[in-house]
mmCIF file of C-alpha atoms in Angstrom:
data_model
loop_
_atom_site.group_PDB
_atom_site.id
_atom_site.type_symbol
_atom_site.label_atom_id
_atom_site.label_comp_id
_atom_site.label_asym_id
_atom_site.label_seq_id
_atom_site.Cartn_x
_atom_site.Cartn_y
_atom_site.Cartn_z
ATOM 1 C CA MET A 1 -0.998 -18.142 7.429
ATOM 2 C CA PHE A 2 1.859 -18.718 4.709
ATOM 3 C CA GLU A 3 -0.474 -20.894 2.432
ATOM 4 C CA VAL A 4 -2.709 -20.651 -0.414
ATOM 5 C CA LYS A 5 -6.437 -20.877 0.201
ATOM 6 C CA PRO A 6 -9.322 -21.027 -2.202
ATOM 7 C CA LEU A 7 -11.563 -18.098 -2.550
ATOM 8 C CA LEU A 8 -14.352 -18.828 -5.491
ATOM 9 C CA GLY A 9 -13.957 -20.506 -8.771
ATOM 10 C CA ASN A 10 -10.288 -20.348 -10.156
ATOM 11 C CA THR A 11 -9.398 -17.388 -7.599
ATOM 12 C CA PHE A 12 -7.257 -18.089 -4.690
ATOM 13 C CA TYR A 13 -5.035 -16.120 -2.566
ATOM 14 C CA TYR A 14 -1.598 -16.728 -0.642
ATOM 15 C CA GLU A 15 -2.343 -15.632 2.963
ATOM 16 C CA ALA A 16 0.849 -13.927 4.284
ATOM 17 C CA PHE A 17 1.725 -10.307 5.720
ATOM 18 C CA THR A 18 0.738 -9.109 2.387
ATOM 19 C CA ASN A 19 -2.000 -11.121 0.698
ATOM 20 C CA VAL A 20 -1.346 -12.206 -2.675
ATOM 21 C CA GLY A 21 -4.130 -12.874 -5.410
ATOM 22 C CA ILE A 22 -3.646 -16.159 -7.420
ATOM 23 C CA TYR A 23 -5.794 -16.797 -10.592
ATOM 24 C CA ARG A 24 -5.587 -19.933 -12.464
ATOM 25 C CA LEU A 25 -5.756 -19.190 -16.162
ATOM 26 C CA ASN A 26 -5.589 -22.844 -17.136
ATOM 27 C CA GLU A 27 -4.127 -26.049 -16.117
ATOM 28 C CA LYS A 28 -0.621 -24.784 -16.200
ATOM 29 C CA SER A 29 -0.451 -20.967 -15.726
ATOM 30 C CA ALA A 30 -1.389 -18.585 -13.147
ATOM 31 C CA VAL A 31 -1.930 -14.690 -12.840
ATOM 32 C CA LEU A 32 -0.698 -13.200 -9.650
ATOM 33 C CA ILE A 33 -1.960 -10.030 -8.126
ATOM 34 C CA ASP A 34 1.116 -8.656 -6.626
ATOM 35 C CA SER A 35 4.141 -10.819 -5.650
ATOM 36 C CA CYS A 36 4.967 -10.819 -1.809
ATOM 37 C CA ASP A 37 6.580 -8.906 0.673
ATOM 38 C CA HIS A 38 9.910 -10.868 1.475
ATOM 39 C CA LYS A 39 12.132 -13.227 -0.223
ATOM 40 C CA ARG A 40 11.452 -16.057 2.066
ATOM 41 C CA MET A 41 7.448 -15.588 1.234
ATOM 42 C CA VAL A 42 8.335 -15.403 -2.532
ATOM 43 C CA ARG A 43 9.855 -18.809 -2.347
ATOM 44 C CA SER A 44 7.266 -20.187 -0.125
ATOM 45 C CA LEU A 45 4.728 -19.025 -2.690
ATOM 46 C CA ASP A 46 6.393 -20.561 -5.380
ATOM 47 C CA ARG A 47 6.555 -23.960 -3.735
ATOM 48 C CA GLU A 48 2.742 -23.533 -3.193
ATOM 49 C CA LEU A 49 2.303 -22.852 -6.873
ATOM 50 C CA GLY A 50 4.578 -25.938 -7.575
ATOM 51 C CA VAL A 51 2.027 -28.249 -5.680
ATOM 52 C CA MET A 52 -0.818 -26.760 -7.672
ATOM 53 C CA GLU A 53 1.357 -27.384 -11.097
ATOM 54 C CA LEU A 54 0.978 -24.003 -12.029
ATOM 55 C CA GLU A 55 3.704 -21.534 -13.476
ATOM 56 C CA VAL A 56 3.288 -17.706 -13.216
ATOM 57 C CA ALA A 57 2.504 -16.171 -16.788
ATOM 58 C CA LEU A 58 1.502 -12.795 -15.660
ATOM 59 C CA ILE A 59 1.726 -10.469 -12.420
ATOM 60 C CA ILE A 60 -0.472 -7.528 -11.946
ATOM 61 C CA ASN A 61 1.054 -5.132 -9.527
ATOM 62 C CA THR A 62 -1.636 -3.074 -7.687
ATOM 63 C CA HIS A 63 1.229 -0.357 -6.609
ATOM 64 C CA CYS A 64 4.925 0.027 -6.426
ATOM 65 C CA HIS A 65 5.538 -0.523 -2.618
ATOM 66 C CA ASN A 66 8.027 -2.942 -1.704
ATOM 67 C CA ASP A 67 5.848 -5.468 0.180
ATOM 68 C CA HIS A 68 3.917 -5.660 -3.268
ATOM 69 C CA ILE A 69 6.624 -6.073 -5.664
ATOM 70 C CA CYS A 70 9.251 -7.996 -3.744
ATOM 71 C CA GLY A 71 8.767 -11.147 -5.964
ATOM 72 C CA ASN A 72 8.734 -9.514 -9.317
ATOM 73 C CA ARG A 73 12.387 -10.047 -10.416
ATOM 74 C CA TYR A 74 12.195 -13.706 -8.877
ATOM 75 C CA PHE A 75 9.417 -14.947 -10.969
ATOM 76 C CA GLN A 76 10.255 -12.758 -14.137
ATOM 77 C CA ASP A 77 13.709 -14.546 -14.097
ATOM 78 C CA LYS A 78 12.194 -18.080 -13.588
ATOM 79 C CA TYR A 79 9.153 -17.774 -15.626
ATOM 80 C CA GLY A 80 9.824 -15.127 -17.905
ATOM 81 C CA CYS A 81 6.323 -13.786 -17.069
ATOM 82 C CA ARG A 82 4.945 -10.298 -17.846
ATOM 83 C CA ILE A 83 4.216 -7.596 -15.126
ATOM 84 C CA LEU A 84 1.595 -5.089 -15.589
ATOM 85 C CA SER A 85 1.127 -1.743 -13.836
ATOM 86 C CA THR A 86 0.005 1.811 -13.800
ATOM 87 C CA LYS A 87 2.032 4.375 -15.686
ATOM 88 C CA LEU A 88 2.921 6.261 -12.262
ATOM 89 C CA GLU A 89 3.857 3.114 -10.493
ATOM 90 C CA GLN A 90 5.953 1.756 -13.321
ATOM 91 C CA GLY A 91 9.132 3.801 -12.720
ATOM 92 C CA PHE A 92 9.273 2.767 -9.131
ATOM 93 C CA ILE A 93 9.075 -0.881 -10.028
ATOM 94 C CA TYR A 94 11.798 -0.299 -12.427
ATOM 95 C CA LYS A 95 13.964 1.559 -10.233
ATOM 96 C CA PRO A 96 12.756 0.389 -6.623
ATOM 97 C CA GLU A 97 15.721 2.580 -5.126
ATOM 98 C CA LEU A 98 13.373 5.796 -5.930
ATOM 99 C CA GLU A 99 11.231 4.566 -2.982
ATOM 100 C CA SER A 100 14.009 5.369 -0.350
ATOM 101 C CA SER A 101 14.569 8.679 -1.875
ATOM 102 C CA PHE A 102 10.699 9.586 -1.743
ATOM 103 C CA TYR A 103 9.851 8.422 1.349
ATOM 104 C CA ALA A 104 13.300 8.914 3.423
ATOM 105 C CA ALA A 105 14.291 12.141 1.590
ATOM 106 C CA GLY A 106 17.798 11.049 1.557
ATOM 107 C CA LEU A 107 18.013 10.232 5.493
ATOM 108 C CA VAL A 108 18.246 6.310 4.772
ATOM 109 C CA ASN A 109 21.300 5.704 3.008
ATOM 110 C CA ASP A 110 23.018 2.442 4.121
ATOM 111 C CA GLU A 111 22.160 -1.059 4.144
ATOM 112 C CA ARG A 112 21.295 -1.425 7.648
ATOM 113 C CA SER A 113 18.699 1.430 7.997
ATOM 114 C CA ASN A 114 17.214 1.134 4.442
ATOM 115 C CA PRO A 115 13.840 -0.935 4.229
ATOM 116 C CA PHE A 116 14.196 -0.909 0.415
ATOM 117 C CA PHE A 117 17.790 -2.320 0.206
ATOM 118 C CA GLY A 118 17.972 -5.393 -2.063
ATOM 119 C CA LEU A 119 14.859 -4.811 -3.711
ATOM 120 C CA GLU A 120 15.500 -5.619 -7.276
ATOM 121 C CA SER A 121 14.480 -4.069 -10.553
ATOM 122 C CA SER A 122 11.909 -5.687 -12.614
ATOM 123 C CA GLU A 123 10.191 -4.546 -16.012
ATOM 124 C CA ALA A 124 6.461 -3.710 -16.134
ATOM 125 C CA GLU A 125 4.320 -2.843 -18.835
ATOM 126 C CA ILE A 126 1.687 -0.079 -18.723
ATOM 127 C CA ILE A 127 -1.898 -1.739 -17.996
ATOM 128 C CA THR A 128 -4.417 -1.543 -21.037
ATOM 129 C CA ALA A 129 -7.601 -3.021 -21.650
ATOM 130 C CA GLU A 130 -5.852 -5.038 -24.341
ATOM 131 C CA ASN A 131 -3.239 -6.764 -22.172
ATOM 132 C CA LEU A 132 -5.436 -7.657 -19.353
ATOM 133 C CA PRO A 133 -6.744 -11.105 -19.620
ATOM 134 C CA GLU A 134 -10.175 -11.601 -20.357
ATOM 135 C CA GLY A 135 -12.542 -11.033 -17.644
ATOM 136 C CA PHE A 136 -10.161 -9.258 -15.523
ATOM 137 C CA GLU A 137 -10.887 -5.623 -14.525
ATOM 138 C CA THR A 138 -8.530 -3.061 -12.847
ATOM 139 C CA VAL A 139 -10.507 -0.093 -10.376
ATOM 140 C CA SER A 140 -8.735 3.090 -9.571
ATOM 141 C CA LEU A 141 -7.956 3.345 -5.998
ATOM 142 C CA PRO A 142 -6.008 6.536 -5.345
ATOM 143 C CA GLY A 143 -4.651 7.775 -2.187
ATOM 144 C CA HIS A 144 -2.426 5.291 -0.504
ATOM 145 C CA GLY A 145 -0.012 5.023 -3.288
ATOM 146 C CA PHE A 146 0.634 7.281 -6.227
ATOM 147 C CA ASP A 147 -1.626 5.587 -8.768
ATOM 148 C CA MET A 148 -2.879 2.283 -6.746
ATOM 149 C CA ILE A 149 -5.349 0.216 -8.357
ATOM 150 C CA GLY A 150 -7.645 -2.601 -7.386
ATOM 151 C CA VAL A 151 -7.852 -5.904 -9.476
ATOM 152 C CA ARG A 152 -10.960 -7.596 -10.026
ATOM 153 C CA THR A 153 -10.833 -11.317 -11.351
ATOM 154 C CA PRO A 154 -13.586 -13.135 -13.675
ATOM 155 C CA ASP A 155 -15.012 -14.768 -10.528
ATOM 156 C CA ASP A 156 -15.956 -11.211 -9.120
ATOM 157 C CA VAL A 157 -13.264 -11.288 -6.337
ATOM 158 C CA LEU A 158 -11.991 -7.793 -5.783
ATOM 159 C CA PHE A 159 -8.500 -7.360 -4.506
ATOM 160 C CA LEU A 160 -8.393 -3.972 -2.769
ATOM 161 C CA ALA A 161 -4.552 -3.549 -2.295
ATOM 162 C CA ASP A 162 -3.869 -1.224 0.610
ATOM 163 C CA SER A 163 -6.823 1.242 0.066
ATOM 164 C CA VAL A 164 -8.406 -0.528 3.027
ATOM 165 C CA LEU A 165 -6.282 -1.476 6.157
ATOM 166 C CA SER A 166 -7.125 -3.720 9.015
ATOM 167 C CA GLN A 167 -7.925 -2.817 12.465
ATOM 168 C CA ASN A 168 -4.771 -4.718 13.434
ATOM 169 C CA THR A 169 -2.659 -2.471 11.019
ATOM 170 C CA TRP A 170 -3.991 0.514 12.678
ATOM 171 C CA GLU A 171 -3.327 -0.640 16.136
ATOM 172 C CA SER A 172 0.157 -1.851 15.247
ATOM 173 C CA TYR A 173 1.329 1.239 13.266
ATOM 174 C CA ARG A 174 -0.669 3.985 14.646
ATOM 175 C CA LEU A 175 0.018 6.157 11.498
ATOM 176 C CA PRO A 176 0.052 3.730 8.584
ATOM 177 C CA PHE A 177 0.886 5.433 5.382
ATOM 178 C CA PHE A 178 -0.994 7.430 2.887
ATOM 179 C CA HIS A 179 0.454 9.253 0.326
ATOM 180 C CA ASN A 180 -2.640 11.647 -0.277
ATOM 181 C CA VAL A 181 -4.992 11.498 2.727
ATOM 182 C CA ASN A 182 -7.684 13.227 1.143
ATOM 183 C CA LYS A 183 -8.093 11.347 -1.995
ATOM 184 C CA SER A 184 -7.850 8.266 0.584
ATOM 185 C CA LEU A 185 -10.796 9.546 2.265
ATOM 186 C CA GLU A 186 -12.635 10.101 -1.164
ATOM 187 C CA THR A 187 -11.662 6.430 -2.377
ATOM 188 C CA LEU A 188 -12.957 4.876 1.005
ATOM 189 C CA GLU A 189 -16.177 6.566 0.436
ATOM 190 C CA ILE A 190 -16.513 4.776 -2.886
ATOM 191 C CA ILE A 191 -15.484 1.520 -1.721
ATOM 192 C CA LYS A 192 -18.256 1.570 0.827
ATOM 193 C CA ASN A 193 -20.839 1.258 -1.742
ATOM 194 C CA MET A 194 -18.651 -1.244 -4.167
ATOM 195 C CA LYS A 195 -20.156 -4.777 -5.023
ATOM 196 C CA ALA A 196 -18.348 -7.904 -5.373
ATOM 197 C CA ARG A 197 -18.770 -11.529 -4.484
ATOM 198 C CA LEU A 198 -15.714 -11.295 -2.223
ATOM 199 C CA PHE A 199 -13.246 -8.519 -1.315
ATOM 200 C CA VAL A 200 -9.548 -9.137 -0.449
ATOM 201 C CA PRO A 201 -7.510 -6.272 1.168
ATOM 202 C CA SER A 202 -3.965 -6.650 1.106
ATOM 203 C CA HIS A 203 -3.663 -6.998 4.946
ATOM 204 C CA ASN A 204 -7.110 -8.222 6.118
ATOM 205 C CA PRO A 205 -8.634 -11.555 5.527
ATOM 206 C CA PRO A 206 -11.358 -11.830 2.741
ATOM 207 C CA VAL A 207 -14.875 -10.259 3.473
ATOM 208 C CA GLU A 208 -18.197 -10.465 1.787
ATOM 209 C CA ASP A 209 -19.104 -6.714 2.879
ATOM 210 C CA ILE A 210 -16.442 -4.163 2.826
ATOM 211 C CA SER A 211 -18.502 -1.160 3.931
ATOM 212 C CA GLU A 212 -17.892 -1.847 7.836
ATOM 213 C CA LEU A 213 -13.919 -1.898 7.225
ATOM 214 C CA ALA A 214 -14.041 0.845 4.805
ATOM 215 C CA GLU A 215 -16.039 3.267 7.491
ATOM 216 C CA TYR A 216 -13.601 2.075 10.236
ATOM 217 C CA ASN A 217 -10.611 3.443 8.099
ATOM 218 C CA ILE A 218 -12.524 6.592 7.399
ATOM 219 C CA GLU A 219 -12.869 7.380 11.047
ATOM 220 C CA LYS A 220 -9.387 6.503 11.882
ATOM 221 C CA LEU A 221 -8.307 8.774 9.031
ATOM 222 C CA LYS A 222 -10.408 11.571 10.177
ATOM 223 C CA GLU A 223 -9.168 10.672 13.916
ATOM 224 C CA LYS A 224 -5.452 11.410 12.869
ATOM 225 C CA LYS A 225 -6.432 14.443 10.787
ATOM 226 C CA GLN A 226 -8.163 16.049 13.627
ATOM 227 C CA LEU A 227 -5.206 15.314 16.071
ATOM 228 C CA THR A 228 -2.873 17.005 13.596
ATOM 229 C CA TYR A 229 -5.012 19.926 13.304
ATOM 230 C CA ASP A 230 -5.420 20.454 16.985
ATOM 231 C CA LEU A 231 -1.433 20.616 17.103
ATOM 232 C CA CYS A 232 -0.877 22.800 14.188
ATOM 233 C CA ASN A 233 -1.084 26.240 15.890
ATOM 234 C CA LYS A 234 1.963 28.298 15.750
ATOM 235 C CA LYS A 235 4.269 25.171 15.660
ATOM 236 C CA SER A 236 6.979 23.930 13.350
ATOM 237 C CA PHE A 237 6.966 20.814 11.849
ATOM 238 C CA GLU A 238 9.284 19.102 14.420
ATOM 239 C CA GLU A 239 7.391 20.271 17.156
ATOM 240 C CA ILE A 240 4.019 18.982 15.707
ATOM 241 C CA PHE A 241 5.704 15.541 14.638
ATOM 242 C CA SER A 242 7.118 15.088 18.286
ATOM 243 C CA ALA A 243 3.794 15.693 19.819
ATOM 244 C CA ILE A 244 2.044 13.344 17.526
ATOM 245 C CA MET A 245 4.738 10.702 18.111
ATOM 246 C CA GLU A 246 4.266 11.061 21.920
ATOM 247 C CA LYS A 247 0.612 10.894 21.700
ATOM 248 C CA GLU A 248 0.718 7.886 19.801
ATOM 249 C CA GLY A 249 3.094 6.198 21.913
ATOM 250 C CA LEU A 250 5.685 5.785 19.222
ATOM 251 C CA VAL A 251 9.323 5.506 19.602
ATOM 252 C CA LEU A 252 11.398 5.751 16.570
ATOM 253 C CA LYS A 253 14.630 4.751 14.828
ATOM 254 C CA THR A 254 15.773 6.298 11.615
ATOM 255 C CA PRO A 255 13.879 4.379 8.988
ATOM 256 C CA LYS A 256 10.744 4.500 10.714
ATOM 257 C CA TYR A 257 11.257 8.156 11.596
ATOM 258 C CA CYS A 258 11.401 8.742 7.915
ATOM 259 C CA MET A 259 8.129 7.125 7.155
ATOM 260 C CA TYR A 260 6.253 8.521 9.879
ATOM 261 C CA ALA A 261 7.730 12.119 9.008
ATOM 262 C CA VAL A 262 6.519 11.692 5.553
ATOM 263 C CA MET A 263 2.995 10.593 6.860
ATOM 264 C CA VAL A 264 2.644 13.610 9.445
ATOM 265 C CA LYS A 265 3.526 15.915 6.412
ATOM 266 C CA ASN A 266 0.776 14.339 4.351
ATOM 267 C CA LEU A 267 -1.700 14.921 7.128
ATOM 268 C CA ILE A 268 -0.700 18.441 7.419
ATOM 269 C CA GLN A 269 -1.210 18.812 3.926
ATOM 270 C CA SER A 270 -4.519 17.257 4.011
ATOM 271 C CA ILE A 271 -5.753 20.174 6.501
ATOM 272 C CA ILE A 272 -4.014 22.943 4.354
ATOM 273 C CA GLU A 273 -5.968 21.603 1.349
ATOM 274 C CA ASP A 274 -9.210 21.635 3.862
ATOM 275 C CA GLY A 275 -8.493 25.329 4.271
ATOM 276 C CA LEU A 276 -8.308 24.796 8.158
ATOM 277 C CA VAL A 277 -4.326 25.799 8.428
ATOM 278 C CA TYR A 278 -1.895 27.887 6.708
ATOM 279 C CA ASN A 279 2.015 27.977 6.713
ATOM 280 C CA GLU A 280 4.436 30.747 6.755
ATOM 281 C CA LEU A 281 8.332 31.070 7.475
ATOM 282 C CA GLU A 282 9.202 32.733 10.579
ATOM 283 C CA ASN A 283 13.038 33.155 10.923
ATOM 284 C CA ASN A 284 13.787 30.352 8.419
ATOM 285 C CA ILE A 285 11.562 28.031 10.226
ATOM 286 C CA MET A 286 8.237 26.839 8.734
ATOM 287 C CA LYS A 287 5.315 27.455 11.086
ATOM 288 C CA TYR A 288 1.741 26.153 10.893
ATOM 289 C CA HIS A 289 -1.088 28.288 12.072
ATOM 290 C CA HIS A 290 -4.760 27.749 12.691
ATOM 291 C CA LYS A 291 -7.065 29.987 10.237
#
């Protein structure tokens, strides 16, 4: 862990808590796919690139979550590199403080409890066919982020961002984050049939066959939807949330409460979209009911 490993041809990856793709454009320049999850990891990656005698010419951000853009400002300041992202993710990359407002709904507002504190602004351009390096391809992977993408290198190595999570991630977090649960399930069904020489999820070692891991993620998301549905009868959000935390064995502090609360709301929304649950106000308390 925390080292650059070769994959195929000119494609490498920095193995860390959040994997970073590296493509050698030429003898002196590299493209990064995402830019690390912690300032300490950013500097470690930069040292590894120095050993390879590479400077960063371009960063392609798969999405705006803090563990994927932490190194943007550092590399942009040091190398003057360009950054590319999708349009929806671009605003959050430029204004990272929007993430805490979105995920925490204003409940996280100080340095000690804000997981996004200290994340620096960087300037991204919107990805187009014209500004991608030759041989690169982006793949739409909606669900986990607002408009997340995967990136395929000219060596046919496909970086899948957070569309597919490792078994260890599911076991550790119990309810990992998905912005749109039903879109994530649709994306995972597509991923099962994708072809590439190698697949690199952000939180899993590279694999040649992604179908088994994709199916595991489908099963886990459906399991969480079923759990939420079972608890959604004549209960308020706080009652549902508390019951899910108890069943998952989770004891939370403020930042994690905020993140998990958003995820539970997203699960409730997914079963409302399925037509299985409806909501109505009762004495100014929103209650959820089985249809």
